[in-house]
Tab-separated table of C-alpha atoms in Angstrom:
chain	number	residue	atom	x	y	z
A	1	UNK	CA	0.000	0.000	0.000
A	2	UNK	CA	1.420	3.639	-0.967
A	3	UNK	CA	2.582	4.868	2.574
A	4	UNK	CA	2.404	8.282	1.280
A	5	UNK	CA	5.007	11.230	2.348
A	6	UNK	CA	7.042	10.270	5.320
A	7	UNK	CA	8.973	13.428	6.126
A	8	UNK	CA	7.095	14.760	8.977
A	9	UNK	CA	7.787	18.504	7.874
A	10	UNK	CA	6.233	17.444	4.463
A	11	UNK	CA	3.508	15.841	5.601
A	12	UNK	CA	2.342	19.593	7.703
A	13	UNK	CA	2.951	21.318	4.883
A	14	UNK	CA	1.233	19.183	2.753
A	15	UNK	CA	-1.447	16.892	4.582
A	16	UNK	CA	-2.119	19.821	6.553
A	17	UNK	CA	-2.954	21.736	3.739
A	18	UNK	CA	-0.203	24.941	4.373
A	19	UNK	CA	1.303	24.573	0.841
A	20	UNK	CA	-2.009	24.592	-0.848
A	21	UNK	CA	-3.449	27.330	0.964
A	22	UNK	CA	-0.356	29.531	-0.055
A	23	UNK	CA	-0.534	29.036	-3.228
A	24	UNK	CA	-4.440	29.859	-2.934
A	25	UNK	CA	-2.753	33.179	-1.422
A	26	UNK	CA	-0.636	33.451	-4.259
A	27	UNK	CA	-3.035	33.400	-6.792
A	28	UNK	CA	-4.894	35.969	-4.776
A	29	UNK	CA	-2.352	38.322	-4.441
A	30	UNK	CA	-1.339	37.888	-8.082
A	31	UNK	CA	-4.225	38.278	-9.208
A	32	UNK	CA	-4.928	41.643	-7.548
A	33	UNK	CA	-2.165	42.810	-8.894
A	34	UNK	CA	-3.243	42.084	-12.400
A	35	UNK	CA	-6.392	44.016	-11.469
A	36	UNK	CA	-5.303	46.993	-11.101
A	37	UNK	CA	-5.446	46.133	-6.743
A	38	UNK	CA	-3.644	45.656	-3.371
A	39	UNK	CA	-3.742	45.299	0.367
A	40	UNK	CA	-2.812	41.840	2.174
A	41	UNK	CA	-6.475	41.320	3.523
A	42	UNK	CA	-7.803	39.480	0.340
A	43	UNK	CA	-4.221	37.015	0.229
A	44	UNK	CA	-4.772	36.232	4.106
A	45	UNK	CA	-8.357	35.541	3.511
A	46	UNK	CA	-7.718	33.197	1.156
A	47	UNK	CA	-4.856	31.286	2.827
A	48	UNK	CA	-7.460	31.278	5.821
A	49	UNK	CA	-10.795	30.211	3.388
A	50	UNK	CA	-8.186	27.759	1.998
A	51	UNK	CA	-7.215	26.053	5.233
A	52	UNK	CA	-11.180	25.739	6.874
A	53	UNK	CA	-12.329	24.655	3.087
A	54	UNK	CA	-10.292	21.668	2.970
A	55	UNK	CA	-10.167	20.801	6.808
A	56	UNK	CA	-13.777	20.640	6.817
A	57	UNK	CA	-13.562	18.151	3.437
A	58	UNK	CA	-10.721	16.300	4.920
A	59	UNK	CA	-12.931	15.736	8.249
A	60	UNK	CA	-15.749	15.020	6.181
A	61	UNK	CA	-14.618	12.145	4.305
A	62	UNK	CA	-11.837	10.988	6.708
A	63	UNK	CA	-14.280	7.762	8.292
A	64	UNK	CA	-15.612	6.894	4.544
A	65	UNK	CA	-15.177	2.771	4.362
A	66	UNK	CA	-13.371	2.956	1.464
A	67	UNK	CA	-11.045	6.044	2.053
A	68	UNK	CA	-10.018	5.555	5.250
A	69	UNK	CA	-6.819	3.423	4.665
A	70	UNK	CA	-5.581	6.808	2.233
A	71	UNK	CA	-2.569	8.231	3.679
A	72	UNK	CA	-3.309	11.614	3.880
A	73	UNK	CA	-6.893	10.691	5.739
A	74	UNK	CA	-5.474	8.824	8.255
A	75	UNK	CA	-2.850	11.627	9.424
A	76	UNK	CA	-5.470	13.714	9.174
A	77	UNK	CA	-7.369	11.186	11.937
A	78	UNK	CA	-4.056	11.104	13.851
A	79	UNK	CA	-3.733	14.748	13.901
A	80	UNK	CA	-7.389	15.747	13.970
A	81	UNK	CA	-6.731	17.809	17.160
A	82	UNK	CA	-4.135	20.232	16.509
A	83	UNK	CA	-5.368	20.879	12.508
A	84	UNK	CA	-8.725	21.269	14.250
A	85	UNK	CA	-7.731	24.066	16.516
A	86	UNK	CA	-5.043	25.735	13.503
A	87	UNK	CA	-9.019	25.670	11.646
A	88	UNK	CA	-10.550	27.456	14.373
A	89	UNK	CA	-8.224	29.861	14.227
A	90	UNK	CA	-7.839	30.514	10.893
A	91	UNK	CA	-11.471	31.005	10.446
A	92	UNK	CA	-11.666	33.624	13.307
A	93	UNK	CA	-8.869	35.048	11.566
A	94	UNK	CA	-10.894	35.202	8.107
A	95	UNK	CA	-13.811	35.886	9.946
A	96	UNK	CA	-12.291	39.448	11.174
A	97	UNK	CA	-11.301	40.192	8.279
A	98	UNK	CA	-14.181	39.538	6.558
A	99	UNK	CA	-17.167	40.998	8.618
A	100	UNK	CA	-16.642	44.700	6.853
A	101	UNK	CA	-17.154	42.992	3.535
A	102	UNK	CA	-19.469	40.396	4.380
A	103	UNK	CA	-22.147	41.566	1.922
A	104	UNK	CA	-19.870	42.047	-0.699
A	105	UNK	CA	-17.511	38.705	-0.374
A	106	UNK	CA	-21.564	36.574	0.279
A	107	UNK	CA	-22.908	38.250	-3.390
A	108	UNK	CA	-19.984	37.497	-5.320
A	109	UNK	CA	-18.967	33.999	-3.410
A	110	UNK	CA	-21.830	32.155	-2.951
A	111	UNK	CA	-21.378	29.747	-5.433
A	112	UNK	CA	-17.922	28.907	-3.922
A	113	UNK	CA	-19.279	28.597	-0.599
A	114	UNK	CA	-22.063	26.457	-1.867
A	115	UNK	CA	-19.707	23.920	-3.546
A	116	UNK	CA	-17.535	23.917	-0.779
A	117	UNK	CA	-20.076	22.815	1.865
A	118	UNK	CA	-22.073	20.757	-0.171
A	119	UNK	CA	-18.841	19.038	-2.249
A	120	UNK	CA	-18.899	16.110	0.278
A	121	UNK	CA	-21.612	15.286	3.069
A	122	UNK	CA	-20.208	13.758	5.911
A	123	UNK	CA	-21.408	10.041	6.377
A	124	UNK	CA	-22.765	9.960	9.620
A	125	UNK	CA	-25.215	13.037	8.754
A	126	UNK	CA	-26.479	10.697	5.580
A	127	UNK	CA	-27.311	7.233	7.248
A	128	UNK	CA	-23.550	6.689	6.681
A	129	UNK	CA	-24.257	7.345	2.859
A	130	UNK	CA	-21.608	8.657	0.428
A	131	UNK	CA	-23.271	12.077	-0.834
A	132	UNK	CA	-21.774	15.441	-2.232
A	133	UNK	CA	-21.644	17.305	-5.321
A	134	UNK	CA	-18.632	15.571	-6.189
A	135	UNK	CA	-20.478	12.659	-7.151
A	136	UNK	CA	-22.622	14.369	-9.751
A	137	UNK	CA	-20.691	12.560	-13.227
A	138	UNK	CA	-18.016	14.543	-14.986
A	139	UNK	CA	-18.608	17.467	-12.539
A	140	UNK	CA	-15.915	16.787	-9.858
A	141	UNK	CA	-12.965	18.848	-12.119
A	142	UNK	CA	-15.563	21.807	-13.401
A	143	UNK	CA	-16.498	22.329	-9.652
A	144	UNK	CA	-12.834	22.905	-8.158
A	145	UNK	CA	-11.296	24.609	-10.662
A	146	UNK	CA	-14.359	26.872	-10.607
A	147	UNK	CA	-14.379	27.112	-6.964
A	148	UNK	CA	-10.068	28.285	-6.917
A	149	UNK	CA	-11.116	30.897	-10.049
A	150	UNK	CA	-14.078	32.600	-8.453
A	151	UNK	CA	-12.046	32.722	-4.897
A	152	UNK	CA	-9.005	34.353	-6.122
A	153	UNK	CA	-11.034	36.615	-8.644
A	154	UNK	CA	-13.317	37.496	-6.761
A	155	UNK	CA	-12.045	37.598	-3.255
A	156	UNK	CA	-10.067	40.708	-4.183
A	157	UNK	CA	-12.519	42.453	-5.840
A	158	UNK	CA	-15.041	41.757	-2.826
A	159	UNK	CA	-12.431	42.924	-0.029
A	160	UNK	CA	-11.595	45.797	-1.766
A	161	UNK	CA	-15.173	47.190	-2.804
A	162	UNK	CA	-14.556	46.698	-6.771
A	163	UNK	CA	-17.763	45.766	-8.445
A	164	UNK	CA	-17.543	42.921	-10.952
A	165	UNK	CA	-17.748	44.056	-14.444
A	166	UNK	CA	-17.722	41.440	-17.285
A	167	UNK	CA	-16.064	43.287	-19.432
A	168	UNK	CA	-13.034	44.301	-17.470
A	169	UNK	CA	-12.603	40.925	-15.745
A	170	UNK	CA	-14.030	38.086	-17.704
A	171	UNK	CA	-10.401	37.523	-19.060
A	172	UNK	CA	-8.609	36.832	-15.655
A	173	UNK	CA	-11.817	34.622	-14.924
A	174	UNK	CA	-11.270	32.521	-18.204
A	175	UNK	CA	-7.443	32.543	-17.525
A	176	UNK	CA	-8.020	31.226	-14.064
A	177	UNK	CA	-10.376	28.477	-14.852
A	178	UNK	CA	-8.419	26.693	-17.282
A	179	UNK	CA	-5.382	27.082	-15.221
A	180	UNK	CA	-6.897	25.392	-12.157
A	181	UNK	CA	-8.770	23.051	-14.634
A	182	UNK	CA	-5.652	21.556	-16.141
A	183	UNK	CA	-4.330	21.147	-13.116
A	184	UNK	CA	-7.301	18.952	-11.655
A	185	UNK	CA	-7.326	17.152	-14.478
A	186	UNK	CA	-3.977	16.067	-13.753
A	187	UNK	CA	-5.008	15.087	-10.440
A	188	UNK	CA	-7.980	12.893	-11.335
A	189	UNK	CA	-5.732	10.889	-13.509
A	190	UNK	CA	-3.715	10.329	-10.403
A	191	UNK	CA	-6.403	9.068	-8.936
A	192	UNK	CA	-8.432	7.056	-11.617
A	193	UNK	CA	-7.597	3.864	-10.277
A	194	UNK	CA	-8.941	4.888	-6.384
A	195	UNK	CA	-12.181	7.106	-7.863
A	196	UNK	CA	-15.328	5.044	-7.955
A	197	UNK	CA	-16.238	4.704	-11.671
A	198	UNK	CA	-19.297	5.882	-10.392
A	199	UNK	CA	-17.548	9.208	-10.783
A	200	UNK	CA	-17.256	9.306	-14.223
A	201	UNK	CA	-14.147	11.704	-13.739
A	202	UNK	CA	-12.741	12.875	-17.181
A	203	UNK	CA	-9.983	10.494	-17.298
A	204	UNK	CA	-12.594	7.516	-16.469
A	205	UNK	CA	-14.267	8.649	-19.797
A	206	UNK	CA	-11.105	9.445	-21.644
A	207	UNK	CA	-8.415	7.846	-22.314
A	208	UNK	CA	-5.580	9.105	-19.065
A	209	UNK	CA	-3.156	10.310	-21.926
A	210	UNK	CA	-5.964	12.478	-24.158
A	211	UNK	CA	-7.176	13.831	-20.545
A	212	UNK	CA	-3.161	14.611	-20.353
A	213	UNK	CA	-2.902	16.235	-23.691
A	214	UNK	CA	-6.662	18.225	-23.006
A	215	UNK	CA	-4.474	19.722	-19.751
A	216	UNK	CA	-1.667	20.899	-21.621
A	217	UNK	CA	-3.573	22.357	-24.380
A	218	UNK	CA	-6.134	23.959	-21.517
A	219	UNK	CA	-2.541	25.218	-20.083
A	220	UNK	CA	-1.387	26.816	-23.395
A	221	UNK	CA	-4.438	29.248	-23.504
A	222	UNK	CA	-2.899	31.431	-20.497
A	223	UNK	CA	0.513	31.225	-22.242
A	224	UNK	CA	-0.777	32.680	-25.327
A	225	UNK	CA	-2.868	35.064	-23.705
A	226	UNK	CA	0.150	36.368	-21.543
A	227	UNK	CA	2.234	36.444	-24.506
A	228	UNK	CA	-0.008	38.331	-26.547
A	229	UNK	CA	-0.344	40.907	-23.778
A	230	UNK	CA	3.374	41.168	-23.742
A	231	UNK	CA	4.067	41.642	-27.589
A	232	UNK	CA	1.779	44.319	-27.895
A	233	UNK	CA	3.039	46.034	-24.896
A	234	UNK	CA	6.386	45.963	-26.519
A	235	UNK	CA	5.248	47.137	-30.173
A	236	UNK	CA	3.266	50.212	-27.963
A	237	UNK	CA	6.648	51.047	-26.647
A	238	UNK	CA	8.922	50.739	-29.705
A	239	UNK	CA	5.976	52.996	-31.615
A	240	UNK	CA	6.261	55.303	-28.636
A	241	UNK	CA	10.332	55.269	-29.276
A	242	UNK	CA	11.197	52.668	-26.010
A	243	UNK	CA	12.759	49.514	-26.266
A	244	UNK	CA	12.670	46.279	-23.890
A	245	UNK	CA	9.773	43.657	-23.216
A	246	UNK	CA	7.214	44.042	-20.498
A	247	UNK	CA	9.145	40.719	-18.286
A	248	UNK	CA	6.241	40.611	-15.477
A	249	UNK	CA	4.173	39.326	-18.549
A	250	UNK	CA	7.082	37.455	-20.590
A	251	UNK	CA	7.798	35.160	-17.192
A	252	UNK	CA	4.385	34.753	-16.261
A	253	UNK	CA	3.970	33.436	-19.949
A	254	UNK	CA	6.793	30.847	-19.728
A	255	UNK	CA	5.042	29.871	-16.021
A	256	UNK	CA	2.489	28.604	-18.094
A	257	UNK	CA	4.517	26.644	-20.325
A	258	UNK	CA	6.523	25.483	-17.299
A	259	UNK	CA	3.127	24.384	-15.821
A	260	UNK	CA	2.399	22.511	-18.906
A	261	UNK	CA	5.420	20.484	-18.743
A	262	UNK	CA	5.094	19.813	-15.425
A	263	UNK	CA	1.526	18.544	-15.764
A	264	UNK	CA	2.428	16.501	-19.182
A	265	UNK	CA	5.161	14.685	-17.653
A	266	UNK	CA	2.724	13.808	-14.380
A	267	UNK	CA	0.658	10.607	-14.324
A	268	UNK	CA	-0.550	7.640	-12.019
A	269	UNK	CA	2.916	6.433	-11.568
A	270	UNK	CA	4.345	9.527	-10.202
A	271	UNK	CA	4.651	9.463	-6.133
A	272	UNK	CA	3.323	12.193	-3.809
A	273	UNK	CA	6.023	14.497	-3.684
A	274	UNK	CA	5.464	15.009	-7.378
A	275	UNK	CA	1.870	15.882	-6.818
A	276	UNK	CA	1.408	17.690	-3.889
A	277	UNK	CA	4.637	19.607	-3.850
A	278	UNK	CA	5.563	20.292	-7.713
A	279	UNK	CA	2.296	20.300	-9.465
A	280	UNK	CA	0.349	22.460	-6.528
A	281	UNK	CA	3.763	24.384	-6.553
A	282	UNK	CA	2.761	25.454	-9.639
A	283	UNK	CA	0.127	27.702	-7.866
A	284	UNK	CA	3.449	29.472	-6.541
A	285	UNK	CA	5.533	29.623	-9.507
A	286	UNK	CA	3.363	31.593	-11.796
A	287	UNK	CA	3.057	34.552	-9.580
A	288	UNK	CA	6.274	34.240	-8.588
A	289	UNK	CA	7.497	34.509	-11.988
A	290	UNK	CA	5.625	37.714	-12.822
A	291	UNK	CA	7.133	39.188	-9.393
A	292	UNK	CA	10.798	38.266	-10.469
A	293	UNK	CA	9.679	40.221	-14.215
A	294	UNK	CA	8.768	43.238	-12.201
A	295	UNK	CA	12.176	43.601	-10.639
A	296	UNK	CA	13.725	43.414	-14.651
């Protein structure tokens, strides 16, 4: 049986859900600057959102009969305690922070906070019944990736009193989504041979290699967008008499292509350090990328 990550510093940051939720504040923070936006609330909610989001999940399927032998589940049993409390206080952390924009953060992320409670039920509030959106056919992927682009669009936009507008923003939304998308895709064909083919997860319907190729095409959407962003920045400056390249958006582009060859070169026979650490470090590496171009 696949003992999982044995490093006990690993297994924190990982099982406990610390390297995920920064790079959900990341993404956030990136994102606002792309926006035209700043502050530190809007990254710190999201860390916080990100760490009571998938405690509550992990809690929720951690006594499931046929997930409870899973690695990460059971030191998430073992350490229910202490990642209970570190919940607790992240979400009276986030909920500080969010109270002044509580009718704001509730009109634009309700959908988010919708999939995230009803994703999975807990068993022993069914009958001991497996229920949860996640077991609606194909929509497992569409749900998370949607879930991580709403949060880190619209979190910023909600804590700092910006009203959506489909016009301005619909492009970081679509860049978002097939970001997140391509990387849950790569995750579900980690996990084809564990998902119930009840499921029907995109790689249970497709072949794992044209799911594969699907994510790297998704992936090459934000490259191209990024790139085109940067060459006409560049053409506006040489008409204007400048020289040089925009970098922020020239790096940000090759994190894209990066991500894509991190994701094409990922499958069922990669181990969990793969996974959870260089796939979800991708989260990190784009936006850290375009920070590094702004210092060019």
């Amino acid at each position: 049986m696949d003992q999982g990550i044995r490093n006990p510093v690993l297994r924190i940051l990982v099982y406990g859900h610390v390297w995920l939720a920064l790079g959900a504040a990341a993404q956030t923070a990136w994102v606002q600057e792309l926006l035209g936006i700043g502050g530190w609330r809007a990254p710190v909610l999201a860390f916080c959102g990100t760490i009571v989001g998938y405690t509550f999940m992990r809690w929720a399927r951690m006594d499931h009969p046929e997930l409870g032998m899973a690695p990460h589940l059971a030191w998430f049993r073992e350490n229910r305690k202490p990642l209970l409390y570190f919940s607790l206080f992240c979400l009276g952390c986030g909920s500080a922070l969010a109270l002044p924009h509580a009718l704001a953060l509730f009109r634009l992320l309700w959908p988010a906070a919708v999939i995230t409670l009803f994703y999975v039920v807990p068993p022993g509030l069914v009958g001991g019944r497996t229920l949860g959106l996640r077991r609606v056919p194909l929509l497992k992927a569409f749900l998370i990736a949607g879930c991580w682009a709403m949060v880190t669009v619209c979190l910023p936009l909600a804590v700092n009193d910006v009203e959506w507008n489909l016009d301005q923003h619909r492009w970081v939304l679509e860049v978002q989504c097939t970001f997140f998308l391509a990387l849950v895709l790569a995750f579900d064909v980690r996990d084809r041979a564990m998902d119930e083919r009840a499921l029907r997860t995109v790689p249970q319907l497709l072949h794992p290699a044209l799911t594969m190729c699907v994510a790297v095409i998704l992936l090459l959407y934000p490259a191209l967008v990024f790139h085109s962003l940067a060459s006409n920045y560049h053409h506006l400056r040489v008409d204007k008499g400048g020289v040089g390249w925009p970098w922020s958006l020239v790096l940000a582009s090759v994190g894209y292509v990066l991500t894509a060859v991190v994701v094409g070169f990922s499958g069922s026979r990669r181990g969990p350090l793969y996974f959870d650490l260089l796939v979800d470090g991708m989260l990190v590496l784009v936006p850290l990328l375009w920070w590094l171009g702004t210092l060019i």
